[in-house]
Amino acid sequence: MKRKICVVVASRANYGRVKYLMRAVQSHPDLELQVIVGASTLLERFGKAINVIKADGFTPVRSIHYVIEGETLATQAKSTGLGIVELSSAFEDLQPDMVVTVADRFETMATAIAATYLNIPLVHLQGGEVSGNIDDRVRHAITKLADLHFVASELSAQRVVSMGENPRYVFNYGCPAMDILANEDMSISNEQMSRYLGVGRPIDWSKPYVLMIQHPVTTSYGHGFEEVSQTLQALKSIPDIQKVVMWPNVDAGSDDVSKGIRHFREFNMNEPIYYYKNFSPEDYARVLNNALCCVGNSSSFIREAAYLGVPSVIVGDRQQGREHGRNVVFASYDRDHIAAQVRAQVDHGRYEPDYLFGRGDAGQRIAAELATTDFRHGA
């Protein structure tokens, strides 16, 4: 009898983190993959990542809407509750042997609570890390709910064990997002990127560009407009380089950040900037790999960019305290400071690859563990 492994994909970032694990589970002779797609992966304004998931050959067994409109602190809490309700029904119907959830978002919390109360073993990826907003507390709470822990670094493994988790069920195989970087062609061209449409001055992918992604910070809710405006003004002060700007995630405060981007865009249409909603995991990796520098607060600038050696400027406190490699410098929410750090990183150029978060073989190793681990509740 195959073990049924249910993977819940609830954001575009989730999918990039777990895609190679899904492939490994799908191809393993002793495992059966169940995919639930929900939350912002179903929404057009966040790039509708479900279309990418289906195009990659995965057939979701459930598509669940549980994002409440508004992107406020209250709607984030209510979306978590709705996710618990909807996912509980799905798990009860599908009867998986294990549920896999990723990282530290409110959707992840909903998955963790639903699986735990149904007494389904919970598999948590990327536990034990530290960051500077509510994700930090959510991640550690999920660690205490989880049964199997697949962390991305040795320091994270130590933290999970120090929280009282059984070392027997804590595995450091690295982050499956590194698998994309290790196994895909990372070159980029105008031809392969022409299928993505956005707004602004089109990018010539054969020429230098800076990549910007800035998400809302829940612990400074209400300040997203001002925070992202500082970063955009910093990029404007560097007129000789193209910029790629991606839309923020669905966290509380997303509307403020989106409004800041739209406001800047409307008054700066002649700037060499193009605005995108989403890319496939592979194409996002290519965009990241070929950037002169990354700026904003995406965790991919710390994780994937370290593996690739891409210079990164982390703005503000969303990633405060997070383990990082040599490629990262930090900046305050001040346009002059951000611009100076970006220029310094561009001048520095590429860093040596840093394998802090794995070497690109996590998916297969995690799938093998899921097929063989003799986990028992309370063991």
mmCIF file of C-alpha atoms in Angstrom:
data_model
loop_
_atom_site.group_PDB
_atom_site.id
_atom_site.type_symbol
_atom_site.label_atom_id
_atom_site.label_comp_id
_atom_site.label_asym_id
_atom_site.label_seq_id
_atom_site.Cartn_x
_atom_site.Cartn_y
_atom_site.Cartn_z
ATOM 1 C CA MET A 1 0.000 0.000 0.000
ATOM 2 C CA LYS A 2 1.428 3.357 -1.055
ATOM 3 C CA ARG A 3 1.704 6.117 1.511
ATOM 4 C CA LYS A 4 -0.475 9.053 0.554
ATOM 5 C CA ILE A 5 1.475 12.301 0.854
ATOM 6 C CA CYS A 6 -0.698 15.415 0.706
ATOM 7 C CA VAL A 7 1.184 18.598 -0.192
ATOM 8 C CA VAL A 8 -0.644 21.887 0.367
ATOM 9 C CA VAL A 9 0.518 24.674 -1.980
ATOM 10 C CA ALA A 10 -0.886 28.022 -0.909
ATOM 11 C CA SER A 11 1.356 30.669 -2.505
ATOM 12 C CA ARG A 12 3.718 31.126 -5.435
ATOM 13 C CA ALA A 13 6.665 31.027 -3.006
ATOM 14 C CA ASN A 14 5.358 27.765 -1.481
ATOM 15 C CA TYR A 15 5.384 26.150 -4.897
ATOM 16 C CA GLY A 16 8.950 27.164 -5.693
ATOM 17 C CA ARG A 17 10.061 25.700 -2.367
ATOM 18 C CA VAL A 18 8.295 22.354 -2.748
ATOM 19 C CA LYS A 19 8.126 21.618 -6.483
ATOM 20 C CA TYR A 20 11.056 19.211 -6.603
ATOM 21 C CA LEU A 21 9.767 17.368 -3.565
ATOM 22 C CA MET A 22 6.403 16.996 -5.307
ATOM 23 C CA ARG A 23 8.178 15.553 -8.340
ATOM 24 C CA ALA A 24 10.130 13.144 -6.165
ATOM 25 C CA VAL A 25 6.978 11.979 -4.359
ATOM 26 C CA GLN A 26 5.116 11.645 -7.653
ATOM 27 C CA SER A 27 7.812 9.369 -9.095
ATOM 28 C CA HIS A 28 8.491 7.312 -5.942
ATOM 29 C CA PRO A 29 7.128 3.740 -6.238
ATOM 30 C CA ASP A 30 5.967 3.651 -2.611
ATOM 31 C CA LEU A 31 4.319 7.073 -2.449
ATOM 32 C CA GLU A 32 1.132 8.617 -3.824
ATOM 33 C CA LEU A 33 1.040 12.387 -4.289
ATOM 34 C CA GLN A 34 -2.031 14.404 -3.375
ATOM 35 C CA VAL A 35 -1.859 18.127 -4.191
ATOM 36 C CA ILE A 36 -4.155 20.712 -2.650
ATOM 37 C CA VAL A 37 -3.891 24.170 -4.176
ATOM 38 C CA GLY A 38 -5.382 27.125 -2.379
ATOM 39 C CA ALA A 39 -5.287 30.726 -1.154
ATOM 40 C CA SER A 40 -3.366 33.179 -3.367
ATOM 41 C CA THR A 41 -2.316 30.495 -5.891
ATOM 42 C CA LEU A 42 -5.879 30.745 -7.255
ATOM 43 C CA LEU A 43 -6.002 34.538 -7.544
ATOM 44 C CA GLU A 44 -5.254 36.403 -10.773
ATOM 45 C CA ARG A 45 -3.777 39.456 -9.074
ATOM 46 C CA PHE A 46 -1.094 37.270 -7.491
ATOM 47 C CA GLY A 47 -0.236 35.573 -10.773
ATOM 48 C CA LYS A 48 -2.617 32.595 -10.518
ATOM 49 C CA ALA A 49 0.157 30.094 -9.842
ATOM 50 C CA ILE A 50 -2.274 27.184 -10.221
ATOM 51 C CA ASN A 51 -1.838 27.538 -13.987
ATOM 52 C CA VAL A 52 1.917 27.019 -13.614
ATOM 53 C CA ILE A 53 1.344 24.050 -11.292
ATOM 54 C CA LYS A 54 -0.969 22.350 -13.795
ATOM 55 C CA ALA A 55 1.373 23.101 -16.704
ATOM 56 C CA ASP A 56 4.137 21.345 -14.762
ATOM 57 C CA GLY A 57 2.116 18.134 -14.755
ATOM 58 C CA PHE A 58 0.500 18.212 -11.319
ATOM 59 C CA THR A 59 -3.244 17.663 -11.023
ATOM 60 C CA PRO A 60 -4.676 19.192 -7.845
ATOM 61 C CA VAL A 61 -7.170 16.984 -6.020
ATOM 62 C CA ARG A 62 -8.676 20.103 -4.423
ATOM 63 C CA SER A 63 -8.637 23.825 -5.238
ATOM 64 C CA ILE A 64 -9.713 25.789 -2.187
ATOM 65 C CA HIS A 65 -10.419 29.517 -1.921
ATOM 66 C CA TYR A 66 -9.725 30.791 1.570
ATOM 67 C CA VAL A 67 -8.221 34.265 1.202
ATOM 68 C CA ILE A 68 -10.591 36.944 2.496
ATOM 69 C CA GLU A 69 -10.356 40.207 0.575
ATOM 70 C CA GLY A 70 -8.633 43.147 2.222
ATOM 71 C CA GLU A 71 -5.116 42.054 3.244
ATOM 72 C CA THR A 72 -5.541 43.532 6.730
ATOM 73 C CA LEU A 73 -4.483 42.022 10.032
ATOM 74 C CA ALA A 74 -8.089 40.981 10.651
ATOM 75 C CA THR A 75 -8.579 39.377 7.233
ATOM 76 C CA GLN A 76 -5.274 37.513 7.626
ATOM 77 C CA ALA A 77 -6.538 36.017 10.892
ATOM 78 C CA LYS A 78 -9.934 35.224 9.344
ATOM 79 C CA SER A 79 -8.288 33.654 6.280
ATOM 80 C CA THR A 80 -6.348 31.388 8.623
ATOM 81 C CA GLY A 81 -9.593 30.312 10.271
ATOM 82 C CA LEU A 82 -11.322 29.720 6.945
ATOM 83 C CA GLY A 83 -8.314 27.714 5.795
ATOM 84 C CA ILE A 84 -8.592 25.484 8.871
ATOM 85 C CA VAL A 85 -12.279 24.837 8.113
ATOM 86 C CA GLU A 86 -11.774 24.099 4.418
ATOM 87 C CA LEU A 87 -8.582 22.065 4.778
ATOM 88 C CA SER A 88 -10.069 19.974 7.590
ATOM 89 C CA SER A 89 -12.866 18.902 5.269
ATOM 90 C CA ALA A 90 -10.397 18.134 2.481
ATOM 91 C CA PHE A 91 -8.104 16.064 4.731
ATOM 92 C CA GLU A 92 -11.064 14.171 6.186
ATOM 93 C CA ASP A 93 -12.154 13.268 2.670
ATOM 94 C CA LEU A 94 -8.714 12.475 1.213
ATOM 95 C CA GLN A 95 -7.378 10.551 4.239
ATOM 96 C CA PRO A 96 -3.672 11.223 3.609
ATOM 97 C CA ASP A 97 -1.014 9.366 5.575
ATOM 98 C CA MET A 98 1.018 12.565 5.915
ATOM 99 C CA VAL A 99 0.488 16.268 5.210
ATOM 100 C CA VAL A 100 3.367 18.452 4.000
ATOM 101 C CA THR A 101 3.458 22.169 4.715
ATOM 102 C CA VAL A 102 6.121 24.780 4.035
ATOM 103 C CA ALA A 103 7.715 27.527 6.110
ATOM 104 C CA ASP A 104 5.939 30.205 8.086
ATOM 105 C CA ARG A 105 2.890 31.851 6.517
ATOM 106 C CA PHE A 106 -0.705 32.079 7.740
ATOM 107 C CA GLU A 107 -1.715 29.489 5.142
ATOM 108 C CA THR A 108 0.911 27.178 6.613
ATOM 109 C CA MET A 109 -0.561 27.662 10.071
ATOM 110 C CA ALA A 110 -4.013 26.702 8.764
ATOM 111 C CA THR A 111 -2.602 23.519 7.233
ATOM 112 C CA ALA A 112 -0.740 22.634 10.421
ATOM 113 C CA ILE A 113 -3.722 23.082 12.726
ATOM 114 C CA ALA A 114 -6.111 21.169 10.451
ATOM 115 C CA ALA A 115 -3.758 18.196 10.082
ATOM 116 C CA THR A 116 -2.838 18.108 13.768
ATOM 117 C CA TYR A 117 -6.420 18.045 15.027
ATOM 118 C CA LEU A 118 -7.236 15.264 12.553
ATOM 119 C CA ASN A 119 -4.297 13.278 13.967
ATOM 120 C CA ILE A 120 -2.522 13.208 10.593
ATOM 121 C CA PRO A 121 1.292 13.283 10.849
ATOM 122 C CA LEU A 122 2.503 16.741 9.836
ATOM 123 C CA VAL A 123 5.684 17.217 7.789
ATOM 124 C CA HIS A 124 7.174 20.703 8.122
ATOM 125 C CA LEU A 125 9.777 22.130 5.752
ATOM 126 C CA GLN A 126 12.026 25.055 6.745
ATOM 127 C CA GLY A 127 11.431 25.052 10.481
ATOM 128 C CA GLY A 128 13.924 26.407 12.995
ATOM 129 C CA GLU A 129 14.710 29.643 11.164
ATOM 130 C CA VAL A 130 14.545 33.167 12.549
ATOM 131 C CA SER A 131 13.126 36.288 10.889
ATOM 132 C CA GLY A 132 11.910 39.680 11.958
ATOM 133 C CA ASN A 133 8.101 39.632 11.746
ATOM 134 C CA ILE A 134 5.103 37.506 12.722
ATOM 135 C CA ASP A 135 6.381 34.687 10.495
ATOM 136 C CA ASP A 136 8.940 33.982 13.205
ATOM 137 C CA ARG A 137 6.300 33.089 15.798
ATOM 138 C CA VAL A 138 4.152 31.235 13.270
ATOM 139 C CA ARG A 139 7.112 29.123 12.141
ATOM 140 C CA HIS A 140 8.025 28.093 15.678
ATOM 141 C CA ALA A 141 4.380 27.324 16.501
ATOM 142 C CA ILE A 142 4.197 25.029 13.471
ATOM 143 C CA THR A 143 7.405 23.322 14.619
ATOM 144 C CA LYS A 144 5.643 22.377 17.864
ATOM 145 C CA LEU A 145 2.675 21.019 15.884
ATOM 146 C CA ALA A 146 4.811 19.088 13.381
ATOM 147 C CA ASP A 147 5.925 15.480 13.613
ATOM 148 C CA LEU A 148 8.671 15.346 10.974
ATOM 149 C CA HIS A 149 11.021 18.278 10.451
ATOM 150 C CA PHE A 150 12.995 18.851 7.246
ATOM 151 C CA VAL A 151 15.103 21.906 7.986
ATOM 152 C CA ALA A 152 17.302 23.818 5.550
ATOM 153 C CA SER A 153 20.457 24.396 7.624
ATOM 154 C CA GLU A 154 22.394 22.928 10.516
ATOM 155 C CA LEU A 155 21.668 25.906 12.758
ATOM 156 C CA SER A 156 17.941 25.438 12.092
ATOM 157 C CA ALA A 157 18.234 21.765 13.046
ATOM 158 C CA GLN A 158 19.841 22.752 16.339
ATOM 159 C CA ARG A 159 17.039 25.224 17.071
ATOM 160 C CA VAL A 160 14.325 22.648 16.379
ATOM 161 C CA VAL A 161 15.964 20.125 18.695
ATOM 162 C CA SER A 162 16.410 22.813 21.364
ATOM 163 C CA MET A 163 12.627 23.363 21.217
ATOM 164 C CA GLY A 164 12.200 19.817 22.476
ATOM 165 C CA GLU A 165 11.678 17.974 19.193
ATOM 166 C CA ASN A 166 12.982 14.418 18.890
ATOM 167 C CA PRO A 167 16.343 14.509 17.003
ATOM 168 C CA ARG A 168 15.335 11.233 15.365
ATOM 169 C CA TYR A 169 12.742 13.146 13.335
ATOM 170 C CA VAL A 170 14.801 16.225 12.477
ATOM 171 C CA PHE A 171 16.542 16.028 9.084
ATOM 172 C CA ASN A 172 18.840 18.604 7.486
ATOM 173 C CA TYR A 173 18.678 17.868 3.773
ATOM 174 C CA GLY A 174 18.656 21.510 2.696
ATOM 175 C CA CYS A 175 15.881 23.441 0.982
ATOM 176 C CA PRO A 176 14.168 21.850 -2.063
ATOM 177 C CA ALA A 177 14.221 25.262 -3.773
ATOM 178 C CA MET A 178 17.952 24.662 -4.319
ATOM 179 C CA ASP A 179 17.032 21.629 -6.431
ATOM 180 C CA ILE A 180 15.724 23.948 -9.148
ATOM 181 C CA LEU A 181 19.001 25.851 -9.215
ATOM 182 C CA ALA A 182 21.078 22.678 -9.374
ATOM 183 C CA ASN A 183 19.046 20.908 -12.055
ATOM 184 C CA GLU A 184 17.795 23.602 -14.445
ATOM 185 C CA ASP A 185 19.506 25.747 -17.078
ATOM 186 C CA MET A 186 19.902 29.156 -15.424
ATOM 187 C CA SER A 187 20.510 31.152 -18.614
ATOM 188 C CA ILE A 188 17.920 33.726 -19.705
ATOM 189 C CA SER A 189 16.813 35.162 -23.042
ATOM 190 C CA ASN A 190 14.259 37.552 -24.474
ATOM 191 C CA GLU A 191 12.668 34.671 -26.346
ATOM 192 C CA GLN A 192 11.947 32.496 -23.310
ATOM 193 C CA MET A 193 10.714 35.448 -21.213
ATOM 194 C CA SER A 194 8.454 36.891 -23.923
ATOM 195 C CA ARG A 195 5.450 34.877 -22.673
ATOM 196 C CA TYR A 196 5.269 36.993 -19.517
ATOM 197 C CA LEU A 197 3.302 40.206 -19.779
ATOM 198 C CA GLY A 198 3.376 43.115 -17.396
ATOM 199 C CA VAL A 199 3.354 46.908 -17.333
ATOM 200 C CA GLY A 200 6.070 49.481 -17.922
ATOM 201 C CA ARG A 201 9.096 49.665 -20.195
ATOM 202 C CA PRO A 202 9.881 46.159 -21.480
ATOM 203 C CA ILE A 203 13.066 44.532 -20.258
ATOM 204 C CA ASP A 204 15.890 43.543 -22.563
ATOM 205 C CA TRP A 205 16.972 40.406 -20.734
ATOM 206 C CA SER A 206 20.328 40.425 -22.506
ATOM 207 C CA LYS A 207 21.279 43.644 -20.700
ATOM 208 C CA PRO A 208 21.958 44.304 -16.988
ATOM 209 C CA TYR A 209 19.019 44.691 -14.595
ATOM 210 C CA VAL A 210 18.211 44.875 -10.878
ATOM 211 C CA LEU A 211 15.444 42.689 -9.378
ATOM 212 C CA MET A 212 13.163 44.136 -6.704
ATOM 213 C CA ILE A 213 10.637 42.274 -4.535
ATOM 214 C CA GLN A 214 9.294 43.905 -1.405
ATOM 215 C CA HIS A 215 6.570 42.248 0.676
ATOM 216 C CA PRO A 216 4.546 43.828 3.481
ATOM 217 C CA VAL A 217 5.817 43.511 7.046
ATOM 218 C CA THR A 218 2.993 42.529 9.375
ATOM 219 C CA THR A 219 4.657 43.976 12.463
ATOM 220 C CA SER A 220 4.801 47.421 10.808
ATOM 221 C CA TYR A 221 1.334 47.142 9.308
ATOM 222 C CA GLY A 222 0.132 50.422 7.798
ATOM 223 C CA HIS A 223 3.582 51.601 6.691
ATOM 224 C CA GLY A 224 3.909 49.549 3.496
ATOM 225 C CA PHE A 225 3.231 52.481 1.157
ATOM 226 C CA GLU A 226 6.038 54.572 2.608
ATOM 227 C CA GLU A 227 8.434 51.644 2.901
ATOM 228 C CA VAL A 228 8.138 50.467 -0.700
ATOM 229 C CA SER A 229 8.182 54.056 -1.982
ATOM 230 C CA GLN A 230 11.633 54.542 -0.445
ATOM 231 C CA THR A 231 12.951 51.481 -2.292
ATOM 232 C CA LEU A 232 11.426 52.554 -5.602
ATOM 233 C CA GLN A 233 12.839 56.070 -5.268
ATOM 234 C CA ALA A 234 16.238 54.536 -4.539
ATOM 235 C CA LEU A 235 16.054 52.548 -7.762
ATOM 236 C CA LYS A 236 14.958 55.654 -9.669
ATOM 237 C CA SER A 237 18.162 57.354 -8.516
ATOM 238 C CA ILE A 238 20.130 54.690 -10.422
ATOM 239 C CA PRO A 239 18.876 55.541 -13.935
ATOM 240 C CA ASP A 240 21.457 53.667 -15.972
ATOM 241 C CA ILE A 241 20.211 50.131 -15.103
ATOM 242 C CA GLN A 242 16.941 48.365 -15.961
ATOM 243 C CA LYS A 243 14.734 47.208 -13.075
ATOM 244 C CA VAL A 244 12.360 44.279 -12.724
ATOM 245 C CA VAL A 245 9.721 44.823 -10.018
ATOM 246 C CA MET A 246 7.487 41.985 -8.849
ATOM 247 C CA TRP A 247 4.172 42.267 -7.039
ATOM 248 C CA PRO A 248 4.095 41.591 -3.272
ATOM 249 C CA ASN A 249 2.574 38.541 -1.609
ATOM 250 C CA VAL A 250 -0.844 38.335 0.059
ATOM 251 C CA ASP A 251 0.239 39.126 3.650
ATOM 252 C CA ALA A 252 -1.520 41.803 5.686
ATOM 253 C CA GLY A 253 -0.475 45.161 4.259
ATOM 254 C CA SER A 254 -0.240 43.902 0.676
ATOM 255 C CA ASP A 255 -2.713 46.540 -0.505
ATOM 256 C CA ASP A 256 -0.509 49.310 0.931
ATOM 257 C CA VAL A 257 2.581 47.974 -0.836
ATOM 258 C CA SER A 258 0.654 47.461 -4.092
ATOM 259 C CA LYS A 259 -0.717 50.997 -3.866
ATOM 260 C CA GLY A 260 2.808 52.332 -3.387
ATOM 261 C CA ILE A 261 3.991 50.479 -6.506
ATOM 262 C CA ARG A 262 1.021 51.659 -8.578
ATOM 263 C CA HIS A 263 1.424 55.255 -7.379
ATOM 264 C CA PHE A 264 5.121 55.267 -8.269
ATOM 265 C CA ARG A 265 4.439 53.613 -11.620
ATOM 266 C CA GLU A 266 1.817 56.152 -12.686
ATOM 267 C CA PHE A 267 4.191 59.069 -12.085
ATOM 268 C CA ASN A 268 7.276 57.356 -13.504
ATOM 269 C CA MET A 269 6.147 55.577 -16.651
ATOM 270 C CA ASN A 270 9.316 56.556 -18.533
ATOM 271 C CA GLU A 271 11.619 54.919 -16.018
ATOM 272 C CA PRO A 272 13.376 51.730 -17.237
ATOM 273 C CA ILE A 273 11.195 49.556 -14.990
ATOM 274 C CA TYR A 274 8.873 46.642 -15.830
ATOM 275 C CA TYR A 275 6.351 45.253 -13.362
ATOM 276 C CA TYR A 276 5.471 41.533 -13.225
ATOM 277 C CA LYS A 277 3.003 39.460 -11.198
ATOM 278 C CA ASN A 278 4.591 36.028 -11.290
ATOM 279 C CA PHE A 279 6.980 33.624 -13.017
ATOM 280 C CA SER A 280 7.263 29.846 -13.012
ATOM 281 C CA PRO A 281 9.768 28.591 -10.383
ATOM 282 C CA GLU A 282 12.351 27.888 -13.092
ATOM 283 C CA ASP A 283 11.939 31.252 -14.796
ATOM 284 C CA TYR A 284 12.012 33.075 -11.483
ATOM 285 C CA ALA A 285 15.282 31.285 -10.735
ATOM 286 C CA ARG A 286 16.631 32.513 -14.080
ATOM 287 C CA VAL A 287 15.542 36.084 -13.333
ATOM 288 C CA LEU A 288 17.224 35.872 -9.937
ATOM 289 C CA ASN A 289 20.392 34.247 -11.260
ATOM 290 C CA ASN A 290 21.001 36.822 -13.972
ATOM 291 C CA ALA A 291 20.294 39.945 -11.914
ATOM 292 C CA LEU A 292 23.123 42.353 -11.169
ATOM 293 C CA CYS A 293 21.647 42.770 -7.711
ATOM 294 C CA CYS A 294 18.452 41.973 -5.796
ATOM 295 C CA VAL A 295 16.784 44.510 -3.514
ATOM 296 C CA GLY A 296 13.792 44.236 -1.157
ATOM 297 C CA ASN A 297 12.911 41.677 1.493
ATOM 298 C CA SER A 298 12.201 38.378 -0.268
ATOM 299 C CA SER A 299 13.627 35.340 1.513
ATOM 300 C CA SER A 300 14.777 34.103 -1.908
ATOM 301 C CA PHE A 301 17.422 36.849 -1.840
ATOM 302 C CA ILE A 302 18.843 35.136 1.233
ATOM 303 C CA ARG A 303 18.317 31.497 0.240
ATOM 304 C CA GLU A 304 18.521 30.991 -3.523
ATOM 305 C CA ALA A 305 20.674 34.074 -4.092
ATOM 306 C CA ALA A 306 23.264 32.715 -1.635
ATOM 307 C CA TYR A 307 23.474 29.458 -3.598
ATOM 308 C CA LEU A 308 23.856 31.438 -6.838
ATOM 309 C CA GLY A 309 26.129 34.146 -5.425
ATOM 310 C CA VAL A 310 23.846 37.004 -6.474
ATOM 311 C CA PRO A 311 24.469 40.267 -4.569
ATOM 312 C CA SER A 312 21.423 41.204 -2.462
ATOM 313 C CA VAL A 313 20.282 44.206 -0.438
ATOM 314 C CA ILE A 314 17.728 43.349 2.258
ATOM 315 C CA VAL A 315 15.575 46.368 3.117
ATOM 316 C CA GLY A 316 13.983 46.820 6.534
ATOM 317 C CA ASP A 317 13.308 44.249 9.224
ATOM 318 C CA ARG A 318 11.208 41.499 7.593
ATOM 319 C CA GLN A 319 14.280 39.234 7.485
ATOM 320 C CA GLN A 320 15.881 40.528 10.682
ATOM 321 C CA GLY A 321 17.945 37.876 12.410
ATOM 322 C CA ARG A 322 17.735 35.385 9.540
ATOM 323 C CA GLU A 323 20.770 33.242 8.833
ATOM 324 C CA HIS A 324 22.390 34.430 5.605
ATOM 325 C CA GLY A 325 25.408 34.049 3.375
ATOM 326 C CA ARG A 326 28.138 36.398 2.158
ATOM 327 C CA ASN A 327 25.973 37.821 -0.625
ATOM 328 C CA VAL A 328 23.682 39.846 1.687
ATOM 329 C CA VAL A 329 23.930 43.400 2.994
ATOM 330 C CA PHE A 330 21.185 45.277 4.833
ATOM 331 C CA ALA A 331 19.598 48.694 4.413
ATOM 332 C CA SER A 332 17.128 50.816 6.382
ATOM 333 C CA TYR A 333 13.925 52.257 4.908
ATOM 334 C CA ASP A 334 15.835 55.235 3.532
ATOM 335 C CA ARG A 335 16.175 55.822 -0.192
ATOM 336 C CA ASP A 336 19.746 57.149 0.040
ATOM 337 C CA HIS A 337 20.919 54.224 2.170
ATOM 338 C CA ILE A 338 19.211 51.711 -0.128
ATOM 339 C CA ALA A 339 20.699 53.310 -3.257
ATOM 340 C CA ALA A 340 24.184 53.347 -1.744
ATOM 341 C CA GLN A 341 23.948 49.676 -0.795
ATOM 342 C CA VAL A 342 22.662 48.701 -4.257
ATOM 343 C CA ARG A 343 25.495 50.593 -5.963
ATOM 344 C CA ALA A 344 28.043 48.947 -3.670
ATOM 345 C CA GLN A 345 26.663 45.478 -4.406
ATOM 346 C CA VAL A 346 26.598 46.137 -8.150
ATOM 347 C CA ASP A 347 30.211 47.291 -7.955
ATOM 348 C CA HIS A 348 31.146 44.184 -5.961
ATOM 349 C CA GLY A 349 29.656 41.785 -8.493
ATOM 350 C CA ARG A 350 29.009 38.093 -7.993
ATOM 351 C CA TYR A 351 29.914 36.254 -4.816
ATOM 352 C CA GLU A 352 31.207 32.731 -4.508
ATOM 353 C CA PRO A 353 28.325 30.230 -4.219
ATOM 354 C CA ASP A 354 27.292 29.504 -0.647
ATOM 355 C CA TYR A 355 25.682 26.127 0.113
ATOM 356 C CA LEU A 356 24.322 27.182 3.489
ATOM 357 C CA PHE A 357 20.801 26.033 2.523
ATOM 358 C CA GLY A 358 21.678 22.849 0.647
ATOM 359 C CA ARG A 359 23.277 21.582 -2.538
ATOM 360 C CA GLY A 360 20.245 20.731 -4.648
ATOM 361 C CA ASP A 361 19.329 17.162 -3.705
ATOM 362 C CA ALA A 362 16.701 17.772 -1.018
ATOM 363 C CA GLY A 363 13.588 16.628 -2.893
ATOM 364 C CA GLN A 364 14.744 13.066 -3.492
ATOM 365 C CA ARG A 365 16.167 12.688 0.011
ATOM 366 C CA ILE A 366 13.000 13.948 1.694
ATOM 367 C CA ALA A 367 10.784 11.703 -0.458
ATOM 368 C CA ALA A 368 12.927 8.686 0.456
ATOM 369 C CA GLU A 369 12.533 9.544 4.135
ATOM 370 C CA LEU A 370 8.756 9.922 3.810
ATOM 371 C CA ALA A 371 8.586 6.467 2.234
ATOM 372 C CA THR A 372 10.588 4.715 4.940
ATOM 373 C CA THR A 373 10.362 6.604 8.242
ATOM 374 C CA ASP A 374 8.593 4.500 10.870
ATOM 375 C CA PHE A 375 7.041 7.523 12.529
ATOM 376 C CA ARG A 376 4.539 7.039 15.335
ATOM 377 C CA HIS A 377 2.744 9.759 17.275
ATOM 378 C CA GLY A 378 4.424 10.333 20.609
ATOM 379 C CA ALA A 379 7.492 8.279 19.695
#
